[in-house]
Coordinates of C-alpha atoms in Angstrom, one line a residue:
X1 CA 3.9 -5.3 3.8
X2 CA 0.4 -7.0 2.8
X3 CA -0.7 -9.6 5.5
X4 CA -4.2 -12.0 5.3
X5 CA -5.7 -14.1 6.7
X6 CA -4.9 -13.7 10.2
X7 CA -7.4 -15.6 12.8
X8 CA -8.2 -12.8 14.5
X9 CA -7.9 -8.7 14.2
X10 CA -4.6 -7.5 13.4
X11 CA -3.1 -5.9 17.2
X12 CA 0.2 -4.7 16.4
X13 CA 3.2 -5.3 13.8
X14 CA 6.7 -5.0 14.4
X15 CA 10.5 -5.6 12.9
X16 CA 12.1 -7.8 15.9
X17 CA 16.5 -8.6 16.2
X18 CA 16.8 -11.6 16.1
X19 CA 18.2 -14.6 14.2
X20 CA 15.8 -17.6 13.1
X21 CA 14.3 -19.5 16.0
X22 CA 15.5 -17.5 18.8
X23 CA 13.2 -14.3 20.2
X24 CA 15.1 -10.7 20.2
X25 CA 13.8 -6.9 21.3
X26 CA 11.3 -4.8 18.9
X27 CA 13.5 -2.2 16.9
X28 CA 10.3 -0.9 14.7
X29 CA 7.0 -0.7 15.7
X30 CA 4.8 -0.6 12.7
X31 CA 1.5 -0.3 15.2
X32 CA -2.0 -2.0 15.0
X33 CA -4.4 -2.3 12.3
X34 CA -4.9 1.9 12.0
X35 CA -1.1 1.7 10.6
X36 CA -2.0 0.4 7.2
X37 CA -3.6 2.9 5.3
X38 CA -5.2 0.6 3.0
X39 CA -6.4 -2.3 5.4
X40 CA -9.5 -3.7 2.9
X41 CA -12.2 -6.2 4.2
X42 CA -12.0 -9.9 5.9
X43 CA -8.6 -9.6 7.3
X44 CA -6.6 -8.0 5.1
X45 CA -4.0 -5.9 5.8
X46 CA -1.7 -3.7 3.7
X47 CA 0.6 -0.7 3.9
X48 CA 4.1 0.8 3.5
X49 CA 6.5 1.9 6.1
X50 CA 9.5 4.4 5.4
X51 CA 12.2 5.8 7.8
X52 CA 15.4 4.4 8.1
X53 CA 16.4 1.3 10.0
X54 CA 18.2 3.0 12.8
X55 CA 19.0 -0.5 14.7
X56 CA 21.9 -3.1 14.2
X57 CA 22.2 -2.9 9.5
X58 CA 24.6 -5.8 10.2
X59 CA 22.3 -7.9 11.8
X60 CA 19.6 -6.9 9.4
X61 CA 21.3 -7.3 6.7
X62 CA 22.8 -11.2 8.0
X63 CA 19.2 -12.6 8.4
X64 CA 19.4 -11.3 12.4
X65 CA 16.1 -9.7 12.0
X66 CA 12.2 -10.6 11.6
X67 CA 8.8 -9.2 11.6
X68 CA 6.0 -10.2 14.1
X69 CA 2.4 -9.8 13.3
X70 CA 0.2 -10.1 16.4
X71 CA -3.5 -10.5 16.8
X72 CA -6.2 -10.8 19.3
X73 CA -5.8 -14.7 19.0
X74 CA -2.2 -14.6 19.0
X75 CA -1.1 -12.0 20.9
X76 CA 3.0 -13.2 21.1
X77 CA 2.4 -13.3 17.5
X78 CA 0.7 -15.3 14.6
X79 CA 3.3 -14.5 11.6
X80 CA 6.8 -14.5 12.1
X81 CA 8.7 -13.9 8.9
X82 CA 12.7 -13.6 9.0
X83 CA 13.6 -10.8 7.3
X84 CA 16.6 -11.3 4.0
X85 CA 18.9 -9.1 2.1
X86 CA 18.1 -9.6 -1.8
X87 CA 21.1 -11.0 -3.5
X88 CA 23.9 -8.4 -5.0
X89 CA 24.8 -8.9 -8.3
X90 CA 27.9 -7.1 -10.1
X91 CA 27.7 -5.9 -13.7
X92 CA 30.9 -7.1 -15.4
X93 CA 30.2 -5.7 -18.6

């Protein structure tokens, strides 16, 4: 996950259930800033999480999920991005 240009520091990061528009409990907690290894100058924040997600796959995988980024500005959150399952395509060949 790569974030910029957040108005303040980067507080904390986290994958949320919850479907668009409505607010659910934290199932991951990504952490602050010290979480992304490679956070680089002026606001910009970048790393990569493993683990499995041990919460609700159905709800994750049904758009029922979304990341909040927080800062010192926004501390209920300043990004909010709802979290989709790439398309599956078949081989028929």
């Amino acid at each position: 996950m790569t974030v910029s240009g957040l108005s303040a520091a980067l507080t904390g990061s986290h994958i949320h259930e919850g479907v668009a528009g409505a607010n659910g409990g934290v199932v991951i907690d990504f952490g602050a800033a010290s979480a992304y290894p490679n956070t680089g100058p002026g606001g910009f924040y970048s790393g990569t999480f493993t683990g499995n997600y041990t919460a609700d796959v159905g709800k994750l995988l049904s758009a029922g999920a979304y990341v909040n980024v927080h800062s010192t500005t926004n501390p209920g959150g300043e990004i909010r991005g709802q979290l989709l399952a790439p398309p599956l395509y078949s081989n028929s060949d």
